[in-house]
Amino acid sequence: MNRPRKLFVLQLAFTLAVCAFLIVPVILSMLAGLTVNYIAGLSSGLTLRWIFEVWDGYRDTIFRSVGIALACLVVTLLLGVPTAYVLARTRNRVGRWIEELLVLPIAMPGLATALALIASYGALRGFRTSFSFILVGHVLFTLPFMVRSVLAVLQSIDLKTLEEGAASLGAGFARRFFDIVLPNCRQGILAGSLMVVTLSMGEFNMTWLLHTPLTKTLPVGLADAYASLRLEVGSAYTLIFFMMIVPLLLAMQTLARPRTTKFIADDATPDAKP
């Protein structure tokens, strides 16, 4: 076996070992949600009892998490894409400072951000007990990911030249933004959307402090299930979470793939003349 072949085999073995290290605990956790008795293992038999029990008792947290994640996606799109556009056009020290300030909620612990929100808006009782309060925290946490994803794409293209070319043809600002800017940053928008939805669905630290008994989300319900119920119930909760999030991830990654354009040569058309 030559040296490049040995190097490839070692790299492949290392990659498979890392994947097994990450995936095997998840698989074991999901299997625990399908076993009659986790202590006895698979020999006790398989059952869907725990999944139905979680669905009957916690399905409201599942739908609430999906709603908050989708609402968070809409808000971050409305705020993040224009912000990234402005930062791409403003390439100076002020723009860089604003970009760094946007990342500040990520650098801070989620509990600290939650405490800051409670100290600022906790007196607004109607707002404090609504799911909108959690939504604000999720937007603060996920907005930098949307801005950075879109900004990276906008900075990789000659945006100024494209807009000047469209303006010279009579396109106004709105048409330039929707017909030039948005199509060119499509990949960044899809990548940012993927991160926003997944992070919002799985966010726990901040949500644990912001939630109320009536606004419990899926990760908080998952923690309660592991802490106060049988391990099988918590594992079934994890299985339902993966059943929801994996198809969503696959769908969004499919949308994020670049489109391929096929060109037909002139001499390949039926009307081509010799």
PDB file of N, CA and C in Angstrom, residues 165-253:
ATOM      1  N   GLY A 165     -24.663  49.146 -12.601  1.00  0.00           N
ATOM      2  CA  GLY A 165     -25.126  48.715 -13.911  1.00  0.00           C
ATOM      3  C   GLY A 165     -26.645  48.729 -13.998  1.00  0.00           C
ATOM      4  N   ALA A 166     -27.314  48.257 -12.934  1.00  0.00           N
ATOM      5  CA  ALA A 166     -28.779  48.272 -12.926  1.00  0.00           C
ATOM      6  C   ALA A 166     -29.315  49.696 -12.881  1.00  0.00           C
ATOM      7  N   ALA A 167     -28.645  50.563 -12.114  1.00  0.00           N
ATOM      8  CA  ALA A 167     -29.091  51.957 -12.032  1.00  0.00           C
ATOM      9  C   ALA A 167     -28.928  52.671 -13.367  1.00  0.00           C
ATOM     10  N   SER A 168     -27.869  52.340 -14.097  1.00  0.00           N
ATOM     11  CA  SER A 168     -27.664  52.975 -15.403  1.00  0.00           C
ATOM     12  C   SER A 168     -28.740  52.572 -16.405  1.00  0.00           C
ATOM     13  N   LEU A 169     -29.421  51.437 -16.147  1.00  0.00           N
ATOM     14  CA  LEU A 169     -30.503  50.991 -17.011  1.00  0.00           C
ATOM     15  C   LEU A 169     -31.867  51.486 -16.530  1.00  0.00           C
ATOM     16  N   GLY A 170     -31.849  52.319 -15.474  1.00  0.00           N
ATOM     17  CA  GLY A 170     -33.084  52.931 -15.005  1.00  0.00           C
ATOM     18  C   GLY A 170     -33.747  52.231 -13.842  1.00  0.00           C
ATOM     19  N   ALA A 171     -33.104  51.239 -13.226  1.00  0.00           N
ATOM     20  CA  ALA A 171     -33.703  50.535 -12.099  1.00  0.00           C
ATOM     21  C   ALA A 171     -33.603  51.383 -10.835  1.00  0.00           C
ATOM     22  N   GLY A 172     -34.715  51.526 -10.125  1.00  0.00           N
ATOM     23  CA  GLY A 172     -34.719  52.243  -8.864  1.00  0.00           C
ATOM     24  C   GLY A 172     -34.174  51.384  -7.741  1.00  0.00           C
ATOM     25  N   PHE A 173     -34.161  51.960  -6.521  1.00  0.00           N
ATOM     26  CA  PHE A 173     -33.567  51.234  -5.391  1.00  0.00           C
ATOM     27  C   PHE A 173     -34.322  49.936  -5.102  1.00  0.00           C
ATOM     28  N   ALA A 174     -35.658  50.007  -5.093  1.00  0.00           N
ATOM     29  CA  ALA A 174     -36.441  48.816  -4.766  1.00  0.00           C
ATOM     30  C   ALA A 174     -36.186  47.701  -5.772  1.00  0.00           C
ATOM     31  N   ARG A 175     -36.157  48.045  -7.041  1.00  0.00           N
ATOM     32  CA  ARG A 175     -35.926  47.018  -8.065  1.00  0.00           C
ATOM     33  C   ARG A 175     -34.511  46.473  -7.988  1.00  0.00           C
ATOM     34  N   ARG A 176     -33.538  47.339  -7.704  1.00  0.00           N
ATOM     35  CA  ARG A 176     -32.166  46.846  -7.557  1.00  0.00           C
ATOM     36  C   ARG A 176     -32.063  45.884  -6.375  1.00  0.00           C
ATOM     37  N   PHE A 177     -32.751  46.207  -5.284  1.00  0.00           N
ATOM     38  CA  PHE A 177     -32.655  45.366  -4.083  1.00  0.00           C
ATOM     39  C   PHE A 177     -33.302  44.007  -4.314  1.00  0.00           C
ATOM     40  N   PHE A 178     -34.499  43.995  -4.895  1.00  0.00           N
ATOM     41  CA  PHE A 178     -35.233  42.741  -5.047  1.00  0.00           C
ATOM     42  C   PHE A 178     -34.785  41.935  -6.266  1.00  0.00           C
ATOM     43  N   ASP A 179     -34.297  42.597  -7.307  1.00  0.00           N
ATOM     44  CA  ASP A 179     -33.924  41.877  -8.530  1.00  0.00           C
ATOM     45  C   ASP A 179     -32.426  41.629  -8.648  1.00  0.00           C
ATOM     46  N   ILE A 180     -31.609  42.385  -7.907  1.00  0.00           N
ATOM     47  CA  ILE A 180     -30.157  42.229  -8.002  1.00  0.00           C
ATOM     48  C   ILE A 180     -29.573  41.680  -6.701  1.00  0.00           C
ATOM     49  N   VAL A 181     -29.871  42.351  -5.591  1.00  0.00           N
ATOM     50  CA  VAL A 181     -29.234  42.003  -4.318  1.00  0.00           C
ATOM     51  C   VAL A 181     -29.737  40.655  -3.811  1.00  0.00           C
ATOM     52  N   LEU A 182     -31.051  40.495  -3.678  1.00  0.00           N
ATOM     53  CA  LEU A 182     -31.594  39.268  -3.095  1.00  0.00           C
ATOM     54  C   LEU A 182     -31.242  38.011  -3.895  1.00  0.00           C
ATOM     55  N   PRO A 183     -31.384  38.010  -5.236  1.00  0.00           N
ATOM     56  CA  PRO A 183     -30.984  36.784  -5.955  1.00  0.00           C
ATOM     57  C   PRO A 183     -29.507  36.434  -5.797  1.00  0.00           C
ATOM     58  N   ASN A 184     -28.650  37.440  -5.691  1.00  0.00           N
ATOM     59  CA  ASN A 184     -27.220  37.165  -5.568  1.00  0.00           C
ATOM     60  C   ASN A 184     -26.815  36.686  -4.182  1.00  0.00           C
ATOM     61  N   CYS A 185     -27.628  36.973  -3.163  1.00  0.00           N
ATOM     62  CA  CYS A 185     -27.292  36.502  -1.815  1.00  0.00           C
ATOM     63  C   CYS A 185     -28.218  35.375  -1.382  1.00  0.00           C
ATOM     64  N   ARG A 186     -28.799  34.680  -2.334  1.00  0.00           N
ATOM     65  CA  ARG A 186     -29.734  33.581  -2.024  1.00  0.00           C
ATOM     66  C   ARG A 186     -29.067  32.511  -1.176  1.00  0.00           C
ATOM     67  N   GLN A 187     -27.844  32.131  -1.516  1.00  0.00           N
ATOM     68  CA  GLN A 187     -27.161  31.083  -0.757  1.00  0.00           C
ATOM     69  C   GLN A 187     -26.936  31.508   0.694  1.00  0.00           C
ATOM     70  N   GLY A 188     -26.582  32.761   0.906  1.00  0.00           N
ATOM     71  CA  GLY A 188     -26.394  33.249   2.266  1.00  0.00           C
ATOM     72  C   GLY A 188     -27.694  33.275   3.054  1.00  0.00           C
ATOM     73  N   ILE A 189     -28.782  33.638   2.393  1.00  0.00           N
ATOM     74  CA  ILE A 189     -30.091  33.671   3.064  1.00  0.00           C
ATOM     75  C   ILE A 189     -30.509  32.264   3.469  1.00  0.00           C
ATOM     76  N   LEU A 190     -30.324  31.293   2.591  1.00  0.00           N
ATOM     77  CA  LEU A 190     -30.701  29.923   2.916  1.00  0.00           C
ATOM     78  C   LEU A 190     -29.818  29.345   4.017  1.00  0.00           C
ATOM     79  N   ALA A 191     -28.521  29.630   3.956  1.00  0.00           N
ATOM     80  CA  ALA A 191     -27.625  29.145   5.011  1.00  0.00           C
ATOM     81  C   ALA A 191     -27.976  29.780   6.354  1.00  0.00           C
ATOM     82  N   GLY A 192     -28.248  31.097   6.343  1.00  0.00           N
ATOM     83  CA  GLY A 192     -28.652  31.759   7.579  1.00  0.00           C
ATOM     84  C   GLY A 192     -29.981  31.243   8.093  1.00  0.00           C
ATOM     85  N   SER A 193     -30.916  30.956   7.196  1.00  0.00           N
ATOM     86  CA  SER A 193     -32.216  30.417   7.608  1.00  0.00           C
ATOM     87  C   SER A 193     -32.063  29.055   8.262  1.00  0.00           C
ATOM     88  N   LEU A 194     -31.185  28.232   7.706  1.00  0.00           N
ATOM     89  CA  LEU A 194     -30.928  26.916   8.287  1.00  0.00           C
ATOM     90  C   LEU A 194     -30.406  27.045   9.712  1.00  0.00           C
ATOM     91  N   MET A 195     -29.477  27.951   9.942  1.00  0.00           N
ATOM     92  CA  MET A 195     -28.912  28.134  11.266  1.00  0.00           C
ATOM     93  C   MET A 195     -29.937  28.717  12.231  1.00  0.00           C
ATOM     94  N   VAL A 196     -30.731  29.672  11.765  1.00  0.00           N
ATOM     95  CA  VAL A 196     -31.709  30.320  12.638  1.00  0.00           C
ATOM     96  C   VAL A 196     -32.739  29.310  13.126  1.00  0.00           C
ATOM     97  N   VAL A 197     -33.287  28.510  12.218  1.00  0.00           N
ATOM     98  CA  VAL A 197     -34.334  27.563  12.594  1.00  0.00           C
ATOM     99  C   VAL A 197     -33.795  26.500  13.547  1.00  0.00           C
ATOM    100  N   THR A 198     -32.632  25.943  13.238  1.00  0.00           N
ATOM    101  CA  THR A 198     -32.089  24.894  14.094  1.00  0.00           C
ATOM    102  C   THR A 198     -31.684  25.430  15.463  1.00  0.00           C
ATOM    103  N   LEU A 199     -31.083  26.606  15.506  1.00  0.00           N
ATOM    104  CA  LEU A 199     -30.685  27.183  16.788  1.00  0.00           C
ATOM    105  C   LEU A 199     -31.901  27.556  17.627  1.00  0.00           C
ATOM    106  N   SER A 200     -32.936  28.082  16.992  1.00  0.00           N
ATOM    107  CA  SER A 200     -34.143  28.451  17.739  1.00  0.00           C
ATOM    108  C   SER A 200     -34.850  27.215  18.275  1.00  0.00           C
ATOM    109  N   MET A 201     -34.912  26.166  17.472  1.00  0.00           N
ATOM    110  CA  MET A 201     -35.581  24.940  17.918  1.00  0.00           C
ATOM    111  C   MET A 201     -34.869  24.312  19.113  1.00  0.00           C
ATOM    112  N   GLY A 202     -33.544  24.377  19.139  1.00  0.00           N
ATOM    113  CA  GLY A 202     -32.790  23.710  20.189  1.00  0.00           C
ATOM    114  C   GLY A 202     -32.312  24.606  21.313  1.00  0.00           C
ATOM    115  N   GLU A 203     -32.639  25.883  21.295  1.00  0.00           N
ATOM    116  CA  GLU A 203     -32.128  26.815  22.311  1.00  0.00           C
ATOM    117  C   GLU A 203     -32.748  26.494  23.678  1.00  0.00           C
ATOM    118  N   PHE A 204     -31.883  26.337  24.679  1.00  0.00           N
ATOM    119  CA  PHE A 204     -32.354  25.966  26.023  1.00  0.00           C
ATOM    120  C   PHE A 204     -31.964  26.966  27.103  1.00  0.00           C
ATOM    121  N   ASN A 205     -30.691  27.386  27.136  1.00  0.00           N
ATOM    122  CA  ASN A 205     -30.195  28.193  28.257  1.00  0.00           C
ATOM    123  C   ASN A 205     -31.023  29.453  28.471  1.00  0.00           C
ATOM    124  N   MET A 206     -31.219  30.209  27.411  1.00  0.00           N
ATOM    125  CA  MET A 206     -31.984  31.440  27.522  1.00  0.00           C
ATOM    126  C   MET A 206     -33.470  31.151  27.749  1.00  0.00           C
ATOM    127  N   THR A 207     -33.998  30.180  27.024  1.00  0.00           N
ATOM    128  CA  THR A 207     -35.418  29.872  27.106  1.00  0.00           C
ATOM    129  C   THR A 207     -35.797  29.353  28.478  1.00  0.00           C
ATOM    130  N   TRP A 208     -34.907  28.625  29.113  1.00  0.00           N
ATOM    131  CA  TRP A 208     -35.201  28.070  30.434  1.00  0.00           C
ATOM    132  C   TRP A 208     -35.511  29.165  31.448  1.00  0.00           C
ATOM    133  N   LEU A 209     -34.860  30.318  31.319  1.00  0.00           N
ATOM    134  CA  LEU A 209     -35.101  31.422  32.249  1.00  0.00           C
ATOM    135  C   LEU A 209     -36.250  32.314  31.787  1.00  0.00           C
ATOM    136  N   LEU A 210     -36.519  32.357  30.494  1.00  0.00           N
ATOM    137  CA  LEU A 210     -37.558  33.239  29.975  1.00  0.00           C
ATOM    138  C   LEU A 210     -38.949  32.602  29.982  1.00  0.00           C
ATOM    139  N   HIS A 211     -39.035  31.290  30.004  1.00  0.00           N
ATOM    140  CA  HIS A 211     -40.329  30.642  29.836  1.00  0.00           C
ATOM    141  C   HIS A 211     -41.166  30.702  31.112  1.00  0.00           C
ATOM    142  N   THR A 212     -42.459  30.509  30.928  1.00  0.00           N
ATOM    143  CA  THR A 212     -43.402  30.348  32.024  1.00  0.00           C
ATOM    144  C   THR A 212     -44.066  28.981  31.850  1.00  0.00           C
ATOM    145  N   PRO A 213     -44.847  28.511  32.845  1.00  0.00           N
ATOM    146  CA  PRO A 213     -45.515  27.213  32.669  1.00  0.00           C
ATOM    147  C   PRO A 213     -46.406  27.143  31.428  1.00  0.00           C
ATOM    148  N   LEU A 214     -46.862  28.295  30.927  1.00  0.00           N
ATOM    149  CA  LEU A 214     -47.726  28.319  29.753  1.00  0.00           C
ATOM    150  C   LEU A 214     -46.962  28.559  28.455  1.00  0.00           C
ATOM    151  N   THR A 215     -45.680  28.840  28.540  1.00  0.00           N
ATOM    152  CA  THR A 215     -44.873  29.088  27.333  1.00  0.00           C
ATOM    153  C   THR A 215     -43.664  28.164  27.278  1.00  0.00           C
ATOM    154  N   LYS A 216     -43.824  26.963  27.755  1.00  0.00           N
ATOM    155  CA  LYS A 216     -42.721  25.992  27.753  1.00  0.00           C
ATOM    156  C   LYS A 216     -42.460  25.522  26.331  1.00  0.00           C
ATOM    157  N   THR A 217     -41.180  25.474  25.955  1.00  0.00           N
ATOM    158  CA  THR A 217     -40.794  25.035  24.614  1.00  0.00           C
ATOM    159  C   THR A 217     -40.281  23.598  24.652  1.00  0.00           C
ATOM    160  N   LEU A 218     -39.960  23.075  23.484  1.00  0.00           N
ATOM    161  CA  LEU A 218     -39.558  21.678  23.383  1.00  0.00           C
ATOM    162  C   LEU A 218     -38.287  21.360  24.172  1.00  0.00           C
ATOM    163  N   PRO A 219     -37.192  22.130  24.068  1.00  0.00           N
ATOM    164  CA  PRO A 219     -36.010  21.804  24.872  1.00  0.00           C
ATOM    165  C   PRO A 219     -36.258  21.865  26.374  1.00  0.00           C
ATOM    166  N   VAL A 220     -37.072  22.832  26.820  1.00  0.00           N
ATOM    167  CA  VAL A 220     -37.384  22.917  28.251  1.00  0.00           C
ATOM    168  C   VAL A 220     -38.216  21.720  28.675  1.00  0.00           C
ATOM    169  N   GLY A 221     -39.185  21.337  27.844  1.00  0.00           N
ATOM    170  CA  GLY A 221     -39.962  20.147  28.153  1.00  0.00           C
ATOM    171  C   GLY A 221     -39.110  18.894  28.157  1.00  0.00           C
ATOM    172  N   LEU A 222     -38.124  18.841  27.276  1.00  0.00           N
ATOM    173  CA  LEU A 222     -37.208  17.707  27.246  1.00  0.00           C
ATOM    174  C   LEU A 222     -36.411  17.617  28.540  1.00  0.00           C
ATOM    175  N   ALA A 223     -35.933  18.745  29.042  1.00  0.00           N
ATOM    176  CA  ALA A 223     -35.187  18.755  30.308  1.00  0.00           C
ATOM    177  C   ALA A 223     -36.085  18.323  31.467  1.00  0.00           C
ATOM    178  N   ASP A 224     -37.335  18.793  31.477  1.00  0.00           N
ATOM    179  CA  ASP A 224     -38.264  18.391  32.532  1.00  0.00           C
ATOM    180  C   ASP A 224     -38.551  16.893  32.476  1.00  0.00           C
ATOM    181  N   ALA A 225     -38.670  16.362  31.248  1.00  0.00           N
ATOM    182  CA  ALA A 225     -38.955  14.939  31.105  1.00  0.00           C
ATOM    183  C   ALA A 225     -37.799  14.092  31.640  1.00  0.00           C
ATOM    184  N   TYR A 226     -36.564  14.497  31.359  1.00  0.00           N
ATOM    185  CA  TYR A 226     -35.416  13.752  31.856  1.00  0.00           C
ATOM    186  C   TYR A 226     -35.272  13.893  33.374  1.00  0.00           C
ATOM    187  N   ALA A 227     -35.674  15.043  33.917  1.00  0.00           N
ATOM    188  CA  ALA A 227     -35.462  15.291  35.345  1.00  0.00           C
ATOM    189  C   ALA A 227     -36.543  14.670  36.214  1.00  0.00           C
ATOM    190  N   SER A 228     -37.788  14.665  35.753  1.00  0.00           N
ATOM    191  CA  SER A 228     -38.897  14.280  36.627  1.00  0.00           C
ATOM    192  C   SER A 228     -39.602  13.000  36.215  1.00  0.00           C
ATOM    193  N   LEU A 229     -39.362  12.478  35.006  1.00  0.00           N
ATOM    194  CA  LEU A 229     -40.041  11.281  34.539  1.00  0.00           C
ATOM    195  C   LEU A 229     -39.036  10.165  34.285  1.00  0.00           C
ATOM    196  N   ARG A 230     -39.519   9.069  33.744  1.00  0.00           N
ATOM    197  CA  ARG A 230     -38.647   7.944  33.434  1.00  0.00           C
ATOM    198  C   ARG A 230     -37.702   8.293  32.295  1.00  0.00           C
ATOM    199  N   LEU A 231     -36.565   7.627  32.278  1.00  0.00           N
ATOM    200  CA  LEU A 231     -35.585   7.872  31.226  1.00  0.00           C
ATOM    201  C   LEU A 231     -36.161   7.541  29.856  1.00  0.00           C
ATOM    202  N   GLU A 232     -37.043   6.545  29.794  1.00  0.00           N
ATOM    203  CA  GLU A 232     -37.653   6.181  28.522  1.00  0.00           C
ATOM    204  C   GLU A 232     -38.493   7.316  27.953  1.00  0.00           C
ATOM    205  N   VAL A 233     -39.168   8.065  28.837  1.00  0.00           N
ATOM    206  CA  VAL A 233     -39.991   9.188  28.380  1.00  0.00           C
ATOM    207  C   VAL A 233     -39.103  10.292  27.826  1.00  0.00           C
ATOM    208  N   GLY A 234     -38.031  10.622  28.534  1.00  0.00           N
ATOM    209  CA  GLY A 234     -37.105  11.634  28.039  1.00  0.00           C
ATOM    210  C   GLY A 234     -36.463  11.226  26.729  1.00  0.00           C
ATOM    211  N   SER A 235     -36.128   9.957  26.582  1.00  0.00           N
ATOM    212  CA  SER A 235     -35.534   9.479  25.332  1.00  0.00           C
ATOM    213  C   SER A 235     -36.545   9.517  24.197  1.00  0.00           C
ATOM    214  N   ALA A 236     -37.806   9.198  24.490  1.00  0.00           N
ATOM    215  CA  ALA A 236     -38.847   9.300  23.468  1.00  0.00           C
ATOM    216  C   ALA A 236     -39.035  10.747  23.039  1.00  0.00           C
ATOM    217  N   TYR A 237     -38.906  11.661  23.991  1.00  0.00           N
ATOM    218  CA  TYR A 237     -38.970  13.090  23.676  1.00  0.00           C
ATOM    219  C   TYR A 237     -37.837  13.464  22.722  1.00  0.00           C
ATOM    220  N   THR A 238     -36.642  12.939  22.985  1.00  0.00           N
ATOM    221  CA  THR A 238     -35.503  13.185  22.091  1.00  0.00           C
ATOM    222  C   THR A 238     -35.759  12.617  20.700  1.00  0.00           C
ATOM    223  N   LEU A 239     -36.369  11.443  20.635  1.00  0.00           N
ATOM    224  CA  LEU A 239     -36.673  10.827  19.346  1.00  0.00           C
ATOM    225  C   LEU A 239     -37.646  11.686  18.548  1.00  0.00           C
ATOM    226  N   ILE A 240     -38.665  12.214  19.205  1.00  0.00           N
ATOM    227  CA  ILE A 240     -39.622  13.080  18.516  1.00  0.00           C
ATOM    228  C   ILE A 240     -38.928  14.347  18.026  1.00  0.00           C
ATOM    229  N   PHE A 241     -38.020  14.880  18.821  1.00  0.00           N
ATOM    230  CA  PHE A 241     -37.280  16.076  18.419  1.00  0.00           C
ATOM    231  C   PHE A 241     -36.483  15.813  17.140  1.00  0.00           C
ATOM    232  N   PHE A 242     -35.812  14.673  17.069  1.00  0.00           N
ATOM    233  CA  PHE A 242     -35.036  14.354  15.879  1.00  0.00           C
ATOM    234  C   PHE A 242     -35.948  14.082  14.688  1.00  0.00           C
ATOM    235  N   MET A 243     -37.093  13.489  14.914  1.00  0.00           N
ATOM    236  CA  MET A 243     -38.039  13.236  13.828  1.00  0.00           C
ATOM    237  C   MET A 243     -38.544  14.552  13.232  1.00  0.00           C
ATOM    238  N   MET A 244     -38.547  15.601  14.030  1.00  0.00           N
ATOM    239  CA  MET A 244     -38.982  16.906  13.540  1.00  0.00           C
ATOM    240  C   MET A 244     -37.853  17.659  12.867  1.00  0.00           C
ATOM    241  N   ILE A 245     -36.670  17.667  13.470  1.00  0.00           N
ATOM    242  CA  ILE A 245     -35.621  18.563  13.026  1.00  0.00           C
ATOM    243  C   ILE A 245     -34.838  18.002  11.834  1.00  0.00           C
ATOM    244  N   VAL A 246     -34.662  16.683  11.748  1.00  0.00           N
ATOM    245  CA  VAL A 246     -33.853  16.116  10.659  1.00  0.00           C
ATOM    246  C   VAL A 246     -34.498  16.341   9.293  1.00  0.00           C
ATOM    247  N   PRO A 247     -35.803  16.053   9.086  1.00  0.00           N
ATOM    248  CA  PRO A 247     -36.383  16.366   7.766  1.00  0.00           C
ATOM    249  C   PRO A 247     -36.304  17.846   7.416  1.00  0.00           C
ATOM    250  N   LEU A 248     -36.447  18.704   8.434  1.00  0.00           N
ATOM    251  CA  LEU A 248     -36.344  20.139   8.184  1.00  0.00           C
ATOM    252  C   LEU A 248     -34.942  20.511   7.727  1.00  0.00           C
ATOM    253  N   LEU A 249     -33.930  19.946   8.360  1.00  0.00           N
ATOM    254  CA  LEU A 249     -32.544  20.220   7.963  1.00  0.00           C
ATOM    255  C   LEU A 249     -32.269  19.728   6.543  1.00  0.00           C
ATOM    256  N   LEU A 250     -32.751  18.538   6.221  1.00  0.00           N
ATOM    257  CA  LEU A 250     -32.523  17.992   4.882  1.00  0.00           C
ATOM    258  C   LEU A 250     -33.205  18.847   3.818  1.00  0.00           C
ATOM    259  N   ALA A 251     -34.424  19.299   4.119  1.00  0.00           N
ATOM    260  CA  ALA A 251     -35.151  20.124   3.153  1.00  0.00           C
ATOM    261  C   ALA A 251     -34.443  21.450   2.913  1.00  0.00           C
ATOM    262  N   MET A 252     -33.972  22.095   3.989  1.00  0.00           N
ATOM    263  CA  MET A 252     -33.322  23.388   3.845  1.00  0.00           C
ATOM    264  C   MET A 252     -31.962  23.252   3.190  1.00  0.00           C
ATOM    265  N   GLN A 253     -31.255  22.157   3.449  1.00  0.00           N
ATOM    266  CA  GLN A 253     -29.972  21.949   2.775  1.00  0.00           C
ATOM    267  C   GLN A 253     -30.170  21.680   1.289  1.00  0.00           C
TER     268      GLN A 253
END
